[in-house]
mmCIF file of C-alpha atoms in Angstrom:
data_model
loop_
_atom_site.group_PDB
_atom_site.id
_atom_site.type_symbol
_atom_site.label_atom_id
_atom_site.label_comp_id
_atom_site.label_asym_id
_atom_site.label_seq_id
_atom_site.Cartn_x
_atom_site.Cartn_y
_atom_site.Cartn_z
ATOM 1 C CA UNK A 1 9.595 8.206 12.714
ATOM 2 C CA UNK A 2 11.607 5.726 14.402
ATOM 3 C CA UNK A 3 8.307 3.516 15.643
ATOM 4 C CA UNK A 4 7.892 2.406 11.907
ATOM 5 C CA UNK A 5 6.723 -1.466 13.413
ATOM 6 C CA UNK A 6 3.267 0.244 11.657
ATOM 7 C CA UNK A 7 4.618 -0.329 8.178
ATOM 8 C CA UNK A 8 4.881 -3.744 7.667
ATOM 9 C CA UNK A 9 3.874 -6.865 8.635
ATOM 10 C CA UNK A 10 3.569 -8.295 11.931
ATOM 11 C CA UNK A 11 1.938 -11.433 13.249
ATOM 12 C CA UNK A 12 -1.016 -11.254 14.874
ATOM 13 C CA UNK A 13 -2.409 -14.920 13.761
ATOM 14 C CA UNK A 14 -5.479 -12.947 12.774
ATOM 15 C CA UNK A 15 -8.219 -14.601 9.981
ATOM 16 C CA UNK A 16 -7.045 -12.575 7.363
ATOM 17 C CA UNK A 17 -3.560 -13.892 7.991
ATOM 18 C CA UNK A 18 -4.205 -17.177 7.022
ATOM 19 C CA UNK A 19 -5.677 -16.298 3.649
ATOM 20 C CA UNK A 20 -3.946 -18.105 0.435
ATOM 21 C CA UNK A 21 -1.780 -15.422 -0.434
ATOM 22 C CA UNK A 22 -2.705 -16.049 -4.057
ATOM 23 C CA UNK A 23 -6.335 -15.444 -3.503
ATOM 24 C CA UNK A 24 -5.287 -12.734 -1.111
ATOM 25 C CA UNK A 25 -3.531 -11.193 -4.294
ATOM 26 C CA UNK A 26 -6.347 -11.863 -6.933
ATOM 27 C CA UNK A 27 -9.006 -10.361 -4.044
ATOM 28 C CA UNK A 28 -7.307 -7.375 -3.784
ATOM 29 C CA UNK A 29 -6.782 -6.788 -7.828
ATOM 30 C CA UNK A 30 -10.994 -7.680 -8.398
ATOM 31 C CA UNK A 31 -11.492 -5.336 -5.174
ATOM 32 C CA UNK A 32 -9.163 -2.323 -6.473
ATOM 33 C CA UNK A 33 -10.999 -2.868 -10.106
ATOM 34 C CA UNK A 34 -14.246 -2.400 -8.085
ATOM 35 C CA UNK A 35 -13.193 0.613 -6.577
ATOM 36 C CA UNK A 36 -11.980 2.213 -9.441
ATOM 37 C CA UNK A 37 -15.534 1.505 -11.759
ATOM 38 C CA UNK A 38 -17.731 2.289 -8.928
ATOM 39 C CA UNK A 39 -19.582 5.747 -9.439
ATOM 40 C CA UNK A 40 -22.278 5.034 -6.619
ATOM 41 C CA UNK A 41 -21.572 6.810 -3.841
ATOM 42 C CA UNK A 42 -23.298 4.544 -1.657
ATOM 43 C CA UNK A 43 -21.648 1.229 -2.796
ATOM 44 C CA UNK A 44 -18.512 3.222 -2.421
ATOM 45 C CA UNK A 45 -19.090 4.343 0.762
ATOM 46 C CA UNK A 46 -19.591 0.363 2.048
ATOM 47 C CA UNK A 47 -16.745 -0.507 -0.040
ATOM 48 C CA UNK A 48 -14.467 2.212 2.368
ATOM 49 C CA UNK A 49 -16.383 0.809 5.720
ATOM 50 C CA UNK A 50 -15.699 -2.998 4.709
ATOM 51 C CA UNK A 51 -11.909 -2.336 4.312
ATOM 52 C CA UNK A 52 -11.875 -0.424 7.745
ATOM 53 C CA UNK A 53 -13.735 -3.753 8.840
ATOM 54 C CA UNK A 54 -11.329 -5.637 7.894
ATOM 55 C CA UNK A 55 -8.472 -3.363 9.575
ATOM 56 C CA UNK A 56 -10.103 -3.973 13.101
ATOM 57 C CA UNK A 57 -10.924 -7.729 11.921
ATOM 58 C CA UNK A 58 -7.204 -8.114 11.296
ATOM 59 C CA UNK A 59 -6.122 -6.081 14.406
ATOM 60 C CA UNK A 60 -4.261 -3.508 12.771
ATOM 61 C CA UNK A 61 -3.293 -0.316 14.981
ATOM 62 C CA UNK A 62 -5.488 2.647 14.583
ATOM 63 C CA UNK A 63 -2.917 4.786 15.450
ATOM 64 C CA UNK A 64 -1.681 3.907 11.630
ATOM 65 C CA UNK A 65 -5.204 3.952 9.922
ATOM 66 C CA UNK A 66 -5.331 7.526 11.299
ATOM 67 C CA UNK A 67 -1.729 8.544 10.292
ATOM 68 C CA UNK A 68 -2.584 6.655 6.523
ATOM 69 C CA UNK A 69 -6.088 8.881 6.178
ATOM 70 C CA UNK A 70 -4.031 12.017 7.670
ATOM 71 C CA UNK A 71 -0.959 11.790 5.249
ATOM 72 C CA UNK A 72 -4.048 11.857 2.335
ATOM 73 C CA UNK A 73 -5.144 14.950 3.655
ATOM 74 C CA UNK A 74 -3.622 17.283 0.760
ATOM 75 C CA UNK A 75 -4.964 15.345 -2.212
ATOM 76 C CA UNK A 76 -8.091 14.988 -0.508
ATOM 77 C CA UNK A 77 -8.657 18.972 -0.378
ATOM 78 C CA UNK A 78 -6.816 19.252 -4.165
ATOM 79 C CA UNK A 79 -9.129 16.943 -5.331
ATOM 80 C CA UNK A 80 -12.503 18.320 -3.393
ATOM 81 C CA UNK A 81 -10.958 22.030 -4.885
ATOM 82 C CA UNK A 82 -10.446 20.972 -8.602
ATOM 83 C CA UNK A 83 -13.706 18.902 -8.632
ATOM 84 C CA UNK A 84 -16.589 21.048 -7.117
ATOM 85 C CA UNK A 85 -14.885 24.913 -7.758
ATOM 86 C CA UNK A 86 -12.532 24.718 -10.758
ATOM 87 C CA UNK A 87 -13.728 21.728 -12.848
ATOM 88 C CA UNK A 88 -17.415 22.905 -13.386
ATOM 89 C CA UNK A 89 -19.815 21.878 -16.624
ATOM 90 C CA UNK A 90 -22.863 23.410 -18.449
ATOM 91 C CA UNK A 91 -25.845 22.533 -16.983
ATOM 92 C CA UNK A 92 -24.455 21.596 -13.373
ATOM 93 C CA UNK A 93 -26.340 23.184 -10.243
ATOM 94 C CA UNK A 94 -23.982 26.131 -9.003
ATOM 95 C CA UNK A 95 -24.129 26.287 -5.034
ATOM 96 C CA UNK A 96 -22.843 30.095 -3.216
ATOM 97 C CA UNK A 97 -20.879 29.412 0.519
ATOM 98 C CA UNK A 98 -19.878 32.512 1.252
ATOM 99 C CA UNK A 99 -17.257 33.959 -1.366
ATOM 100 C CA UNK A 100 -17.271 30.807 -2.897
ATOM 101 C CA UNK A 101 -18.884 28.836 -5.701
ATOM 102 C CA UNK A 102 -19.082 25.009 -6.688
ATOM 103 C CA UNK A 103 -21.004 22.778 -7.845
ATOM 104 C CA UNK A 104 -23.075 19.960 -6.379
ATOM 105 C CA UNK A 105 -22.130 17.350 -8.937
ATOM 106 C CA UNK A 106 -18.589 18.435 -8.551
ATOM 107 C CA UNK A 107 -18.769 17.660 -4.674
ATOM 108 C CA UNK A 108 -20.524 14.471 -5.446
ATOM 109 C CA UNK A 109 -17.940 13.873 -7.787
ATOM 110 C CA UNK A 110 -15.064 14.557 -5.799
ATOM 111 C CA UNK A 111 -16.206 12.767 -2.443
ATOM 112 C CA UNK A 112 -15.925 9.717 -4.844
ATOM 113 C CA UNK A 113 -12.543 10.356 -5.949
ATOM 114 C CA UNK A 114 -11.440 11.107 -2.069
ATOM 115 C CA UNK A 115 -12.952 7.867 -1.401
ATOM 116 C CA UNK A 116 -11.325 6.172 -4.305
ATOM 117 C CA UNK A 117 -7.660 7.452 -3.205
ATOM 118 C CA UNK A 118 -8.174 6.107 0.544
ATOM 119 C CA UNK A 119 -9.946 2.567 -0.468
ATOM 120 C CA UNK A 120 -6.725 1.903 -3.039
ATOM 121 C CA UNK A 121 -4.210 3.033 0.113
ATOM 122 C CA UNK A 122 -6.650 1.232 2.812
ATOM 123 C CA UNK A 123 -6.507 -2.046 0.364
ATOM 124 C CA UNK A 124 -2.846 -1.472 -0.238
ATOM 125 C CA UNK A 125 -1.942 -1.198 3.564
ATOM 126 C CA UNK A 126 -4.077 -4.448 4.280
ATOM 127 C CA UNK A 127 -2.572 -6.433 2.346
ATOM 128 C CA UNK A 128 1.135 -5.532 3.287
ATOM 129 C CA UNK A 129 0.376 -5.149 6.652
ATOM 130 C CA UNK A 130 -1.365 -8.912 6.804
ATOM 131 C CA UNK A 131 0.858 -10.725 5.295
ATOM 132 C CA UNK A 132 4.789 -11.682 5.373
ATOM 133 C CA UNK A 133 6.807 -10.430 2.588
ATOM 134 C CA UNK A 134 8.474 -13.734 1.847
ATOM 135 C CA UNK A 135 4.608 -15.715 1.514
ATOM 136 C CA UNK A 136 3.637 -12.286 -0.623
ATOM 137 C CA UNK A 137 6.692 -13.047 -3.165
ATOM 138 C CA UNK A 138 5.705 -16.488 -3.103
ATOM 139 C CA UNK A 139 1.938 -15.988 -3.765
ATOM 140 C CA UNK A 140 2.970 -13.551 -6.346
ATOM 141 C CA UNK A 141 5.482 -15.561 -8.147
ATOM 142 C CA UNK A 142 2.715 -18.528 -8.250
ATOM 143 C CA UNK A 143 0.620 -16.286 -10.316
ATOM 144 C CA UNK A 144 3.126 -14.848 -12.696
ATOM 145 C CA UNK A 145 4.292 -18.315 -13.563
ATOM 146 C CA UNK A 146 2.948 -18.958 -16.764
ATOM 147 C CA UNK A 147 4.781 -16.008 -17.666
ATOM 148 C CA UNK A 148 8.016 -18.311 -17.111
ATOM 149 C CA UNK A 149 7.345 -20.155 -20.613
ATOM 150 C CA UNK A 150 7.614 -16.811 -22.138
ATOM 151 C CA UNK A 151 11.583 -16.723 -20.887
ATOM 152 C CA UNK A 152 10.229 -13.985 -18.174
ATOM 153 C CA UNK A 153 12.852 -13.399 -15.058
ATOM 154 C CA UNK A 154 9.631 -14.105 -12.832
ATOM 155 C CA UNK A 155 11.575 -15.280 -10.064
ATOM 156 C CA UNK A 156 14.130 -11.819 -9.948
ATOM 157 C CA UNK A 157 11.399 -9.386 -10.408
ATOM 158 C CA UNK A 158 9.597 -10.939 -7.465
ATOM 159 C CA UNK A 159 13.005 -11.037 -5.386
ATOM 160 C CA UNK A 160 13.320 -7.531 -6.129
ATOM 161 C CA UNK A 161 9.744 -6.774 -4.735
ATOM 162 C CA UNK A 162 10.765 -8.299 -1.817
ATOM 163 C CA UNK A 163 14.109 -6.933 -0.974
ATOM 164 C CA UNK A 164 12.447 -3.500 -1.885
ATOM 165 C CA UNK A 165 9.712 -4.265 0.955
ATOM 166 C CA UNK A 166 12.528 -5.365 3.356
ATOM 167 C CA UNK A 167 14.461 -2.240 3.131
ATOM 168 C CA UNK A 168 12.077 0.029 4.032
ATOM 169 C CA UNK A 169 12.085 -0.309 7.468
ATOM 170 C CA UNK A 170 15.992 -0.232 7.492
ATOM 171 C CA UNK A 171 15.939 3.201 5.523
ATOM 172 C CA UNK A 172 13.194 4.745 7.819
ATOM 173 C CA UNK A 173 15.804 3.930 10.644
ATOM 174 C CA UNK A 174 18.493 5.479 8.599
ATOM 175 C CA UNK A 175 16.680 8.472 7.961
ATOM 176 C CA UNK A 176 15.932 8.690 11.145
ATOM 177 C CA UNK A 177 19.654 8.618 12.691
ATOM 178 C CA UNK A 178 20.417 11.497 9.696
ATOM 179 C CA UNK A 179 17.495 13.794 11.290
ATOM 180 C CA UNK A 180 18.841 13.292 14.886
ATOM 181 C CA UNK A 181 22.504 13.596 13.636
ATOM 182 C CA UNK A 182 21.386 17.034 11.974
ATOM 183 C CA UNK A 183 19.694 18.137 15.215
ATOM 184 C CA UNK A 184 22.822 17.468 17.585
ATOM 185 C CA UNK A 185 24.347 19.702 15.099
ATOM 186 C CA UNK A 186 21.563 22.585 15.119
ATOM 187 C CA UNK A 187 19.851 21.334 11.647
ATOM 188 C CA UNK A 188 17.490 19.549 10.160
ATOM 189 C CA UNK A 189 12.968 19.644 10.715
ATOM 190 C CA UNK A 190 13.228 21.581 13.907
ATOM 191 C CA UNK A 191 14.006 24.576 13.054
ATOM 192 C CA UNK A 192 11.060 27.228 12.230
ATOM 193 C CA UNK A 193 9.455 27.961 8.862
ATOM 194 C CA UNK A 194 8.657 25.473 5.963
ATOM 195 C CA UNK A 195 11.338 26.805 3.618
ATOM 196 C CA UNK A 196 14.216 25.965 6.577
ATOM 197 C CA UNK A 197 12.347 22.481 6.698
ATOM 198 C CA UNK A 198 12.031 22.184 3.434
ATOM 199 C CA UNK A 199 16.254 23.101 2.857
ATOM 200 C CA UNK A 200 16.587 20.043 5.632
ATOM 201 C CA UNK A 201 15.646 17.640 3.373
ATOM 202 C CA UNK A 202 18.687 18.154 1.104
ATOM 203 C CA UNK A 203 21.625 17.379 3.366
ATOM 204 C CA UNK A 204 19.697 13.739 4.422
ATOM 205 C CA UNK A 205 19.398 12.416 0.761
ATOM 206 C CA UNK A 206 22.989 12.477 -0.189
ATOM 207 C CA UNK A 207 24.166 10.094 3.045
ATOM 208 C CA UNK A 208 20.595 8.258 2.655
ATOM 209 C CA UNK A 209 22.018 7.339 -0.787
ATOM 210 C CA UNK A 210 25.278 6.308 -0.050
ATOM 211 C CA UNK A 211 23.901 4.126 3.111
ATOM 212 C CA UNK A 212 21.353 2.592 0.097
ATOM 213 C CA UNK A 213 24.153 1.774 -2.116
ATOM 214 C CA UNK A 214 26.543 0.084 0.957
ATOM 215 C CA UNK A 215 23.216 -1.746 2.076
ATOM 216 C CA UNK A 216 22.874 -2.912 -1.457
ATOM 217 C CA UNK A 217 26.636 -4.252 -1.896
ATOM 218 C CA UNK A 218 26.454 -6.288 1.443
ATOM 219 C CA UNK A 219 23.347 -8.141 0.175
ATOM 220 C CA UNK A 220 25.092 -9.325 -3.010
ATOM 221 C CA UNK A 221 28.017 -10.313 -1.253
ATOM 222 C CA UNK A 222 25.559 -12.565 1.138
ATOM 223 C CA UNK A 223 23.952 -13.725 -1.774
ATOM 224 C CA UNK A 224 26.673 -14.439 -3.360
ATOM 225 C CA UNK A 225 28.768 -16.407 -0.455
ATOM 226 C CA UNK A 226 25.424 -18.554 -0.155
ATOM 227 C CA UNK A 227 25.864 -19.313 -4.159
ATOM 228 C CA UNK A 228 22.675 -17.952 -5.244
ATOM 229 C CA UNK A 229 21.526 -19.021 -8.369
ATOM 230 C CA UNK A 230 18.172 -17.401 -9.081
ATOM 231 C CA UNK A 231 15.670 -19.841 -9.635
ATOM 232 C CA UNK A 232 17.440 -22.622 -11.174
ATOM 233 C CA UNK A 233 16.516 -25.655 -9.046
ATOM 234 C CA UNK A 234 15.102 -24.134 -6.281
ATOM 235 C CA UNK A 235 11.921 -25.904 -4.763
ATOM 236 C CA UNK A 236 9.195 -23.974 -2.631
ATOM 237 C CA UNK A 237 9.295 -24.428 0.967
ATOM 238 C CA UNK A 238 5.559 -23.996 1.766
ATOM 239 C CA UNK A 239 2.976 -25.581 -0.380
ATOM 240 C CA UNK A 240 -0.192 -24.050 -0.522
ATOM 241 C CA UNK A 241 -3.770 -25.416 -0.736
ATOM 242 C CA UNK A 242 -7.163 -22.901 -1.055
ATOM 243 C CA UNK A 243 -9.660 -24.001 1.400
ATOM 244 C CA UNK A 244 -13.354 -22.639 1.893
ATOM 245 C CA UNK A 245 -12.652 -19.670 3.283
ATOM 246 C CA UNK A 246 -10.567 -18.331 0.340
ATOM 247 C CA UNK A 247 -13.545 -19.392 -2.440
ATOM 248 C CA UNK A 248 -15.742 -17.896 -0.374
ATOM 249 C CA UNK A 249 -13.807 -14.488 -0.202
ATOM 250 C CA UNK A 250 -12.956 -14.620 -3.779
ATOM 251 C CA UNK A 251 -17.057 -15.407 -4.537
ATOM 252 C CA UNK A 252 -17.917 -12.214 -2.571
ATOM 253 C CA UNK A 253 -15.300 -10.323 -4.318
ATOM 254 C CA UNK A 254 -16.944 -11.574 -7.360
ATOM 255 C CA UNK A 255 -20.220 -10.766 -6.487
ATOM 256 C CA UNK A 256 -18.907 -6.936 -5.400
ATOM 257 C CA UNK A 257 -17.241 -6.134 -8.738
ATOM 258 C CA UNK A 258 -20.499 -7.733 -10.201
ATOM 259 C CA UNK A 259 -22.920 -5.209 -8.233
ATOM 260 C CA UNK A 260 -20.864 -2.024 -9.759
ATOM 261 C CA UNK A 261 -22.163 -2.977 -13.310
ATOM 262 C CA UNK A 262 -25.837 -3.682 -12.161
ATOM 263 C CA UNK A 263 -25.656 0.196 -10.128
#
C-alpha cells in the first residue's frame, strides 16, 4: 500500500500525454457513452482490447492493470451470479453444470456487463493516469465555461476536483503509517480471520479523519497567505491549441459511438 506511484499520474512523455486535455475529456465521455449502449459482444470485446492498447501505448505498469481487473473481481462474479442463475426469463435456453442452472442469454448478458464495469474503470484509470491533475482541471474548467454566464462557481468546483485528486496519494500514505502503527502494537490486517480484519478497519478511520481535517486547515491557511481569490482575475498559464492528432481521435471516437447504433 505504500507504492501508490500506480495511482496517479506520472510522466512518461508518452503520445497519449500530449493529447488536448479537452479532447482527452470529450473522448473519454463519447467513449464511456459507447460502452454503456453497446450490446454486441464483439464490438465490446474490441472496445476492452483498444483501452488495454492504449495502456501499453501509454506505458502504464501492468502490475496496476492487473491489481485494477483483480480489485473487480467480486462484482464481476455478483454480476455473472445474478445475470445467468438468478435473473432468468421465459423463453431463455436453461443450461445444467453440475448442481447448477443458468441461462445462456444470462451469461451472454452478464459477460457484457463484466466488460462494461472494467472498460468504464480501464477508461477512468487512463485518463488519470495520463494526464497531470493541474492540465485535467484546466481542460475541464475550459469546457464548463459557458456555464460561468449562468453565475456557476466553475472555477471552485474544478479546484475541488483537483485538491481531491492531490490528496489521495497523501491519505494512502497516512493510512498506511496507521496500519504499521497498529501492527507495532499487535493490531490491525495481520491478524487471522476476516471478522479480526474487518474490526481493524475501525480504529484507522477515526485518526484518518482527524489527519483529513488538519491536512485540510493547512491548505486554507496557504491559500490564504498567498491571497487567493478564486477566479477573479486570474489568467491561464498554458494556452492550448487542438492539432491533427486530437480531430483525428475525436473522429474515431465518433465513428465508434456511431458503429453501436448501426450493430
Amino acid at each position: 500500500m505504500a507504492n501508490n506511484s500506480f495511482l496517479l499520474f506520472q510522466k512518461q512523455n508518452t503520445w497519449l500525454e500530449q493529447w488536448d486535455p479537452r479532447m482527452k475529456i470529450t473522448v473519454s465521455l463519447i467513449f464511456a457513452a459507447s460502452l454503456l449502449l453497446n450490446h454486441s459482444l464483439i464490438l465490446k470485446t474490441a472496445q476492452l482490447v483498444l483501452l488495454i492498447a492504449l495502456w501499453w501505448v501509454a506505458k502504464l505498469s501492468w502490475r496496476a492493470l492487473v491489481f485494477t481487473f483483480l480489485s473487480l473481481t467480486i462484482f464481476f462474479i455478483s454480476t455473472m451470479i445474478y445475470r445467468s442463475m438468478l435473473m432468468t426469463n421465459p423463453g431463455d435456453t436453461l443450461i445444467r453444470l453440475g448442481a447448477f442452472t443458468y441461462s445462456e442469454q444470462g451469461a451472454i448478458s452478464g459477460i457484457l456487463m463484466c466488460e462494461q464495469i472494467a472498460g468504464i474503470v480501464l477508461l477512468l484509470s487512463l485518463v488519470v493516469r495520463t494526464t497531470s491533475p493541474i492540465i485535467l482541471a484546466e481542460g475541464l474548467e475550459m469546457i464548463l465555461q459557458p456555464f460561468k454566464k449562468l453565475r456557476l462557481p466553475v472555477h471552485e468546483m474544478v479546484m475541488m476536483f483537483t485538491i481531491a485528486l492531490r490528496f489521495l496519494p497523501i491519505l494512502i500514505e497516512e493510512v498506511d503509517k496507521i496500519r504499521k502503527a497498529q501492527m507495532a502494537r499487535g493490531g490491525g490486517f495481520h491478524r487471522k480471520g476476516i471478522l479480526s480484519r474487518f474490526r481493524g478497519v475501525f480504529p484507522m478511520l477515526m485518526p484518518l479523519f482527524v489527519l483529513s481535517i488538519l491536512r485540510a486547515k493547512e491548505l486554507a491557511v496557504a491559500m490564504e497567505s498567498r491571497c487567493y481569490q478564486g477566479d477573479e482575475g486570474r489568467t491561464p498559464i498554458r494556452l492550448y491549441r487542438m492539432h491533427r492528432r486530437d480531430y483525428s481521435v475525436l473522429a474515431f471516437s465518433a465513428i465508434n459511438l456511431l458503429l453501436v447504433f448501426m450493430v
